Coordinates of C-alpha atoms in Angstrom, one line a residue:
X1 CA -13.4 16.5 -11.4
X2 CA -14.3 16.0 -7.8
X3 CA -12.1 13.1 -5.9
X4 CA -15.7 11.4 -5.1
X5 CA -16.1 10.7 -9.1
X6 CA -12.3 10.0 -9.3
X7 CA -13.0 7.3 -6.4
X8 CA -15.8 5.9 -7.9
X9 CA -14.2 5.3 -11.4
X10 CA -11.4 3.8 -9.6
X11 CA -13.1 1.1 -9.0
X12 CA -16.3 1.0 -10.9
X13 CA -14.7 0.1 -13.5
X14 CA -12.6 -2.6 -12.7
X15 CA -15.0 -4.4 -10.5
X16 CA -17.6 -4.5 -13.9
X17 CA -18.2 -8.3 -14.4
X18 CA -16.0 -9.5 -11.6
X19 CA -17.4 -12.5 -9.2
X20 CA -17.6 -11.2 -6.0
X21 CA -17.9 -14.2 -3.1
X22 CA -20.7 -13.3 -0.8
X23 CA -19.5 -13.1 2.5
X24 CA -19.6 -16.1 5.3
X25 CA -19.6 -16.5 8.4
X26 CA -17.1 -15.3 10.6
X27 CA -13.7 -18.4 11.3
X28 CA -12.1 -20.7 9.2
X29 CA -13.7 -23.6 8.3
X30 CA -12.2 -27.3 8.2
X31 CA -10.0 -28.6 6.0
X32 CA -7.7 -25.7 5.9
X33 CA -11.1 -23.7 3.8
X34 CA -10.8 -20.1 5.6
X35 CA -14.3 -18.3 5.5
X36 CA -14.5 -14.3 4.7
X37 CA -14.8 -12.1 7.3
X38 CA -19.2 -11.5 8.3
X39 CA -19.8 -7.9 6.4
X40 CA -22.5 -7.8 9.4
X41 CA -20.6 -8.3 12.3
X42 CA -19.0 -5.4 14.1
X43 CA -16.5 -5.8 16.6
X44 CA -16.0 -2.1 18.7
X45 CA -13.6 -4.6 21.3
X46 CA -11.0 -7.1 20.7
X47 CA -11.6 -10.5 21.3
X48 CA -9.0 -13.4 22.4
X49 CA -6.4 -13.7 20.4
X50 CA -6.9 -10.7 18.5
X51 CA -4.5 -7.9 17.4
X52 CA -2.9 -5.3 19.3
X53 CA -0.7 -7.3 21.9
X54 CA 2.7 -9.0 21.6
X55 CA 2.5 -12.9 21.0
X56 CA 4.3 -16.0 20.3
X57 CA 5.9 -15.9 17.3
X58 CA 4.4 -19.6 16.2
X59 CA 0.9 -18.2 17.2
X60 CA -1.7 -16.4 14.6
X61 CA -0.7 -13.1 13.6
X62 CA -3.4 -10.1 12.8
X63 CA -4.5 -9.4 9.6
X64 CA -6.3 -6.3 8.4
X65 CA -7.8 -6.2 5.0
X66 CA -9.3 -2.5 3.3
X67 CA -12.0 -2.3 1.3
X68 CA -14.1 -0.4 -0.8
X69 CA -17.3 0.0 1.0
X70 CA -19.2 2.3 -1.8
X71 CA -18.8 -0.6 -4.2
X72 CA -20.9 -2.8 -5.3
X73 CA -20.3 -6.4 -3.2
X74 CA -17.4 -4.2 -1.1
X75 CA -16.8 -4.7 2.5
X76 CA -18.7 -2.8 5.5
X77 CA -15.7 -1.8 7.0
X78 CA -11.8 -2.9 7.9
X79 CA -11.9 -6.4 8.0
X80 CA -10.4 -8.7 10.8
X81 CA -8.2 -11.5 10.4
X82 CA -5.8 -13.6 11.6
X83 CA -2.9 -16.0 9.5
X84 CA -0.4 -18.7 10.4
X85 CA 2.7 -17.6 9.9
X86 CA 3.9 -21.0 9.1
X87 CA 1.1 -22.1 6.7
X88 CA 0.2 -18.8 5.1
X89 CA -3.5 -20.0 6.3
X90 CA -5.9 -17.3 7.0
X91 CA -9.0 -17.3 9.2
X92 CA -11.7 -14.5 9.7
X93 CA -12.5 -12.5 12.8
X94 CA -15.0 -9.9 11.6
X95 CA -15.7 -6.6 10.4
X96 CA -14.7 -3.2 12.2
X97 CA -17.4 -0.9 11.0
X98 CA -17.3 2.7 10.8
X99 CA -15.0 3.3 8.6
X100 CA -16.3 4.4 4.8
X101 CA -14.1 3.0 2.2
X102 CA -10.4 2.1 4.0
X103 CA -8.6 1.6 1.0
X104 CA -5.3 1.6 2.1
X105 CA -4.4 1.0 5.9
X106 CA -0.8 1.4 7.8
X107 CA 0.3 0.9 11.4
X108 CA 2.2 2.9 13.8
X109 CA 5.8 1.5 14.4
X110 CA 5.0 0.9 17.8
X111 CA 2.0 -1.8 16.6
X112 CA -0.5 -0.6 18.7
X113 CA -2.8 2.1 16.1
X114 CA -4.2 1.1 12.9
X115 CA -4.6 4.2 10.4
X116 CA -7.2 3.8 7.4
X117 CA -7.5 6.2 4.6
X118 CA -11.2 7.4 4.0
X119 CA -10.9 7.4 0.1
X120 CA -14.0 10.0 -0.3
X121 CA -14.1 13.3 -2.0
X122 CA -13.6 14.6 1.9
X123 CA -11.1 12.2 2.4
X124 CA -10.4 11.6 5.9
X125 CA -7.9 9.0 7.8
X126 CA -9.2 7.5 10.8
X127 CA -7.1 6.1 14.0
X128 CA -7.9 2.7 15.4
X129 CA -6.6 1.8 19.3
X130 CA -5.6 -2.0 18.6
X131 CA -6.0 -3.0 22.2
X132 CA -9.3 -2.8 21.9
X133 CA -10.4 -2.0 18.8
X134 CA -11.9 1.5 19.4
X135 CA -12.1 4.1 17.1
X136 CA -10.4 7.1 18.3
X137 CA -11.2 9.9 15.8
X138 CA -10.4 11.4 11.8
X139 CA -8.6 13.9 10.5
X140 CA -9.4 15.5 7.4
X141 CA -6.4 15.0 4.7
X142 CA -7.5 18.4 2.9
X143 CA -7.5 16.7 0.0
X144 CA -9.9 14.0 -2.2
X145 CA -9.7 11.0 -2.5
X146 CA -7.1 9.7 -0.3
X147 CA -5.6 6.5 -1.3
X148 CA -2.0 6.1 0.5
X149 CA -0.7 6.6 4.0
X150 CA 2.3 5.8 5.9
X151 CA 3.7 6.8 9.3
X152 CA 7.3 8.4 9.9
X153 CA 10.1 6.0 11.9
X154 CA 9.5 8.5 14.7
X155 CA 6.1 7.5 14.8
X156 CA 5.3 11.2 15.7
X157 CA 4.1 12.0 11.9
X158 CA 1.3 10.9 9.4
X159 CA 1.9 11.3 5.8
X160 CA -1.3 10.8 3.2
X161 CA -1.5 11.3 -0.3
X162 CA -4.9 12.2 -2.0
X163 CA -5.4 11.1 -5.3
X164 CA -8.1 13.3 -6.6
X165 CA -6.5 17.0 -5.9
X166 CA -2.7 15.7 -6.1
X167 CA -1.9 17.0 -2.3
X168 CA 0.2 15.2 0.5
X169 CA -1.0 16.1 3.8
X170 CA 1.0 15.7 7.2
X171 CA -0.2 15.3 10.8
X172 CA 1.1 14.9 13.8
X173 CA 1.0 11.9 15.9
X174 CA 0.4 11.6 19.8
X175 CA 1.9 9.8 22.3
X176 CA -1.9 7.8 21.9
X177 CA -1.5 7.2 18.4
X178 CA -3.9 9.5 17.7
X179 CA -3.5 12.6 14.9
X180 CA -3.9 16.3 15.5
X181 CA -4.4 18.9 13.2
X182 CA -2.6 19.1 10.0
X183 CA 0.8 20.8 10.2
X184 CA 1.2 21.1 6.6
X185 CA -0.6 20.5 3.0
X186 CA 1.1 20.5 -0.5
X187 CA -0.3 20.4 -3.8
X188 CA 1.7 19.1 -6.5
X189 CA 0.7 22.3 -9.4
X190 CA 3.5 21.3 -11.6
X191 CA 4.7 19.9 -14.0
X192 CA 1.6 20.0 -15.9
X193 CA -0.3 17.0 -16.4
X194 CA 1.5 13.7 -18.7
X195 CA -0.5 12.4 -21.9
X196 CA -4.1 11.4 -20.8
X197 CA -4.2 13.0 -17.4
X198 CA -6.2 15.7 -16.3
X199 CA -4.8 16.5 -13.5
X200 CA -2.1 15.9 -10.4
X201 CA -3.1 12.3 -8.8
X202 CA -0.6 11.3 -5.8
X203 CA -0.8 8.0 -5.3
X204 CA 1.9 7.3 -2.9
X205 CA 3.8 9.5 0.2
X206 CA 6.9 7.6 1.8
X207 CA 9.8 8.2 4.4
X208 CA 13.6 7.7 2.7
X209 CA 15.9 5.6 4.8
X210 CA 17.6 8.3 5.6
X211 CA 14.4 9.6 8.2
X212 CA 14.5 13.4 6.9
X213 CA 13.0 13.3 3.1
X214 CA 9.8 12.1 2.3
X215 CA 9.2 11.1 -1.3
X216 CA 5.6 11.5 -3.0
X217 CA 4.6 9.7 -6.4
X218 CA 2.1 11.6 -8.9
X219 CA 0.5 9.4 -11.6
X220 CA -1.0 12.6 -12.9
X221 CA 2.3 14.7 -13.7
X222 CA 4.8 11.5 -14.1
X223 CA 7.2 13.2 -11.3
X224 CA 8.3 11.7 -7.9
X225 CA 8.9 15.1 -5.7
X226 CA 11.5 15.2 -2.4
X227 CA 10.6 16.8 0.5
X228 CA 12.8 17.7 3.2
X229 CA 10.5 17.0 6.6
X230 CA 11.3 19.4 9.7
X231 CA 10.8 17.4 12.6
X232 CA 9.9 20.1 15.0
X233 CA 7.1 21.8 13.0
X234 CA 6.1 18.9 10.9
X235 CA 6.6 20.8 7.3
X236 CA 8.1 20.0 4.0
X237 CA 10.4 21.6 1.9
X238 CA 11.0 20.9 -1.4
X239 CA 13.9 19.7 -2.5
X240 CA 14.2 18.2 -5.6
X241 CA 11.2 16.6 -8.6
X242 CA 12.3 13.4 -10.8
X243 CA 10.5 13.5 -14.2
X244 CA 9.3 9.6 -15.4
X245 CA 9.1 9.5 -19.3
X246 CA 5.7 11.2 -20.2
X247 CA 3.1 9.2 -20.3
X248 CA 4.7 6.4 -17.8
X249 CA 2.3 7.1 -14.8
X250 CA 4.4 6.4 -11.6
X251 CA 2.4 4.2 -9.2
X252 CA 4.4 2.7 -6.7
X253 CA 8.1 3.3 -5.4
X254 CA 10.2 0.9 -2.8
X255 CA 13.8 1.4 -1.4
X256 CA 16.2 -1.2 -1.2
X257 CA 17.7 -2.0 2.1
X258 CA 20.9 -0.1 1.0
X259 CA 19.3 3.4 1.2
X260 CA 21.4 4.5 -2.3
X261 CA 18.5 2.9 -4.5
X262 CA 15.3 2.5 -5.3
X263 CA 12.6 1.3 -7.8
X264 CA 9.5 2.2 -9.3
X265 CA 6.6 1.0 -10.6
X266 CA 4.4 2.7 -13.8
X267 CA 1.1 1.9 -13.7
X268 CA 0.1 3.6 -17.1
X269 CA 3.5 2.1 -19.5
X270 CA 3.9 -1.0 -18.1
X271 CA 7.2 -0.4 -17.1
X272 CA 10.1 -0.4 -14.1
X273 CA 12.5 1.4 -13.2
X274 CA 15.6 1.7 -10.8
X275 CA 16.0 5.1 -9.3
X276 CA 19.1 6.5 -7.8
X277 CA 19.0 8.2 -4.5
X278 CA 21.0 10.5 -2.9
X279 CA 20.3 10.2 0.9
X280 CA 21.9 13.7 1.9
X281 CA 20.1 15.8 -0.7
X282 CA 17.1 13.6 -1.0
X283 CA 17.6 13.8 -5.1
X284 CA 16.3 10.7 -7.0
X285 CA 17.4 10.4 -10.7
X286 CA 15.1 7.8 -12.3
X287 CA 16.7 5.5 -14.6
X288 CA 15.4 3.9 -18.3
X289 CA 12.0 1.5 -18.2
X290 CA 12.4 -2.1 -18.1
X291 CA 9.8 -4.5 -19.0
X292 CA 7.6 -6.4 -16.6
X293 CA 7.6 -9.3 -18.3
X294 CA 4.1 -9.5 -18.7
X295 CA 3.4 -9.6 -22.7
X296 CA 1.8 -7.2 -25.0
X297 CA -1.7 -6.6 -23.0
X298 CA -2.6 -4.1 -20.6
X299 CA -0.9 -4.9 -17.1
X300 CA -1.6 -2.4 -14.7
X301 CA 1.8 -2.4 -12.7
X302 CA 0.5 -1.6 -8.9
X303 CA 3.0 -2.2 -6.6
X304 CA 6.7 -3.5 -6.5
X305 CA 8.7 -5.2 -3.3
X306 CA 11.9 -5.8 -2.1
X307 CA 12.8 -8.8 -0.1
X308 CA 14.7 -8.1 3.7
X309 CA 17.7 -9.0 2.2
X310 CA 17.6 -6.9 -0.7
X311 CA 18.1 -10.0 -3.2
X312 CA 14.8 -10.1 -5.1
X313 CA 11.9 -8.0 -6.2
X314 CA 8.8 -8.4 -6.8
X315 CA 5.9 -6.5 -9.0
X316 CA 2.0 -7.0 -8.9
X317 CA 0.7 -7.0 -12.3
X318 CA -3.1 -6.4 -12.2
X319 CA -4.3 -7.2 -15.9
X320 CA -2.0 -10.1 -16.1
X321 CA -2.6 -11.5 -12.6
X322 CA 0.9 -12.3 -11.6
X323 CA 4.1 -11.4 -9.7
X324 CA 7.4 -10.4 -11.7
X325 CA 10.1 -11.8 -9.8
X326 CA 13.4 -10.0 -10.4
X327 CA 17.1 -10.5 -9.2
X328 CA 18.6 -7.4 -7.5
X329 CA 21.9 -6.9 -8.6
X330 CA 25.2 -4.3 -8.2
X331 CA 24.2 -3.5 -5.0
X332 CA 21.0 -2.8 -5.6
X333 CA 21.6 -0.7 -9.1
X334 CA 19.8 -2.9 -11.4
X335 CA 16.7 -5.5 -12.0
X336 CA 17.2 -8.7 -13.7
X337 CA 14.0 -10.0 -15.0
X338 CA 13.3 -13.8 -14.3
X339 CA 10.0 -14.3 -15.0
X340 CA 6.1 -14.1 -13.9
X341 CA 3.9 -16.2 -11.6
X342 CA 0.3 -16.4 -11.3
X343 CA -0.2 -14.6 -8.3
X344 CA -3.9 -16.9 -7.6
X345 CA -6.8 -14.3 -7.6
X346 CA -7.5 -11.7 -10.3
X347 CA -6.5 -7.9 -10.2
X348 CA -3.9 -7.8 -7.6
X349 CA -4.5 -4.2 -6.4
X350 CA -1.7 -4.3 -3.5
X351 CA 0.9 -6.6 -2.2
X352 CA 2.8 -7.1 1.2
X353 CA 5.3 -8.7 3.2
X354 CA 4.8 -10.7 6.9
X355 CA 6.9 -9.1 9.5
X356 CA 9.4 -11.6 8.6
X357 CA 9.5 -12.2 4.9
X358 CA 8.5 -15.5 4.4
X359 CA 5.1 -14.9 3.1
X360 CA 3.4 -12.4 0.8
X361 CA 0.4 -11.7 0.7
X362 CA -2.0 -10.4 -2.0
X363 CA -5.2 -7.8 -2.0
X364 CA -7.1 -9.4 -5.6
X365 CA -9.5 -6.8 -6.3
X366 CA -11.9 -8.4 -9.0
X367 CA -11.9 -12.1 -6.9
X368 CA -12.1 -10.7 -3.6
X369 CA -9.8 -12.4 -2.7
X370 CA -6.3 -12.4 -0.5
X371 CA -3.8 -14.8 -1.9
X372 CA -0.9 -15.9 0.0
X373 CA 2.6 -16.9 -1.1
X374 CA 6.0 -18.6 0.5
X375 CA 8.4 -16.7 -0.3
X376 CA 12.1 -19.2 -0.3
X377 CA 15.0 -17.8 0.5
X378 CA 16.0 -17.8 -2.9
X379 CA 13.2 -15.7 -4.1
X380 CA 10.9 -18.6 -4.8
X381 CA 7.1 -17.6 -4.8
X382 CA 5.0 -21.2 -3.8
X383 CA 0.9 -21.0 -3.4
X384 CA 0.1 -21.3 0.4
X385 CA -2.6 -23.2 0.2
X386 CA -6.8 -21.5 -1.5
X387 CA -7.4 -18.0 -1.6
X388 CA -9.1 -16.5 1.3
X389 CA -12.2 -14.4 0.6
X390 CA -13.1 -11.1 1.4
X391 CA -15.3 -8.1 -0.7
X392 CA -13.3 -6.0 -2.6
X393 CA -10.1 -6.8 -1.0
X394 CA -7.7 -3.8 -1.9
X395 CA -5.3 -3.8 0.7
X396 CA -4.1 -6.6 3.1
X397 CA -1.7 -5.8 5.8
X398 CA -0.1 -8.5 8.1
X399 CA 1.4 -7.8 11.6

């Protein structure tokens, strides 16, 4: 099956019956109302105030929100934001067009390049200059339907994982921020496919703490592989496969702070799980499922946080529209449910921290919505204030 259909049923699907907001204008509105991004207005330069350059930590942050730009009601490009990091409140700054489906968007550890996935059956990743907003080229992942990225520590490699053909790509990064050609490409041809799945589907590619193994999670085989990454040629070995339960359909994995675990998130079981890593041989032993907390219905796990301090995590449940909140414990070796809260939009596709931990924020796919959350230092999760809209939203990532 090509990655274009895989991408369209992605989506199709879930967005059937859902109320999309029509866009407003550009700016927040009075009365602490923030108004979506204009799907009409493109912005090729940035404007005062806008991302890219060092501020005062009590000013407005930037915000980028993906989209899915194929879809009925989606966005017309990345969408431009800003949010008080005090109040959680966001306001609009437009649209950057030319940019087909950024589902899933990282930035460089430096904060001054913006990469977007092209989630297409010639998926593609495309490098934004934040200074000013320009567009400074794709790269071809080799692979469809690309639907995670991430950037080494370095900063001197791109890792992207393609959904529809199960293959993690790797490019380098310049001293610009921008990518050259791909140094490597790996396909994941094995194990064959879990119950239901027709196929490899990675759905996430991520740097260990330890800087040298890069871990990749298949939905389609229920296995997380380990890579060893050579620095100088930009390559990966591997090194070691973790097998989920069949059937479980790993999403999603996070480290804690520690380095020595880590915990993962199936989308198809409805489970958890705390993995054990081994930071010199890059192996991860994945340990038993743990509920979510979330009922008997279909729940869709997406993706699972830890806090800074490594005290609590937290778990987007898309068909329950909520957060788990769990209490890390031994050192990081095991989840302690606590309960669910209503996250404030519906289908919460993807979830992230600000710089600093005190807010989370939340990409609700069906509302088209971003909600935002305080986060106490307790692991409290408190509503910051209405929803802000924006088409499609499936990612949102705060600087």
């Amino acid at each position: 099956m090509s990655g274009a259909g895989w991408s369209r049923r992605r989506f199709a699907g879930l967005l059937a019956g859902a109320a999309l907001p029509s866009a407003a204008g550009c700016g927040g509105s009075p009365g602490g109302t923030s108004a979506a991004p204009s799907p009409a207005r493109t912005v090729p330069g940035a404007s005062a105030g806008s991302a890219g350059r060092q501020r005062d930590a009590a000013g407005p942050r930037p915000l980028y929100l993906g989209t899915y730009t194929s879809a009925e009601g989606g966005g017309t490009g990345i969408g431009l934001a800003e949010y008080d990091p005090g109040t959680g409140r966001i306001t609009g700054r437009g649209v950057l067009t030319g940019v087909d489906d950024p589902s899933y968007l990282a930035v460089h550890p430096d904060g001054h390049t913006l990469y977007a996935v092209s989630e297409r059956e010639a998926g593609a990743v495309t490098v934004v200059r934040l200074s000013d907003r320009e567009i400074l080229g794709s790269r071809s992942t080799g692979g469809a339907a690309p639907c995670h990225l991430s950037v080494h520590p370095s900063g001197r490699w791109l890792f992207s994982a393609s959904y529809g053909s199960g293959s993690v790509a790797v490019h380098p990064v310049d001293a610009s921020g921008a990518l050259g050609e791909r140094t490597d490409l790996v396909t994941h041809s094995a194990p064959p496919p879990g119950p239901g799945q027709d196929g490899p589907h990675a759905h996430q590619v991520v740097t260990a703490p330890d800087g040298g193994h890069v871990l990749a999670v298949d939905l389609g085989t229920d296995t997380v592989y380990s890579y060893r990454l050579d620095e100088a040629s930009g390559t990966l070995t591997e090194v070691a496969r973790a097998g989920t339960r069949p059937g479980a359909g790993p999403r999603h994995l996070t480290f804690h702070p520690a380095g020595r675990h880590a915990y993962l998130a199936n989308e198809v079981d409805d489970t958890v799980a705390v993995c054990a890593y081994d930071p010199g041989s890059g192996h991860l032993t994945v340990g038993e499922p743990q509920s979510t907390g979330t009922g008997s219905g279909t729940s869709y796990p997406a993706q699972i946080l830890v806090t800074p301090d490594g005290s609590h995590a937290f778990l987007a449940n898309r068909g329950h529209n909520s957060l788990t909140r769990y209490a890390v414990e031994a050192e990081g070796a095991r989840l302690r449910l606590l309960d669910t809260v209503p996250v404030g939009g519906d289908f919460p596709r993807q979830i992230a921290f600000s710089p600093d931990g005190k807010l989370l924020f939340a990409a609700n796919q069906k509302s088209g919505t971003v909600s935002v959350l305080h986060v106490s230092q307790g692991g409290g999760l408190r509503p910051a204030g209405e929803p802000f809209a924006s088409p499609v939203a499936v990612c949102a990532l705060p600087l």
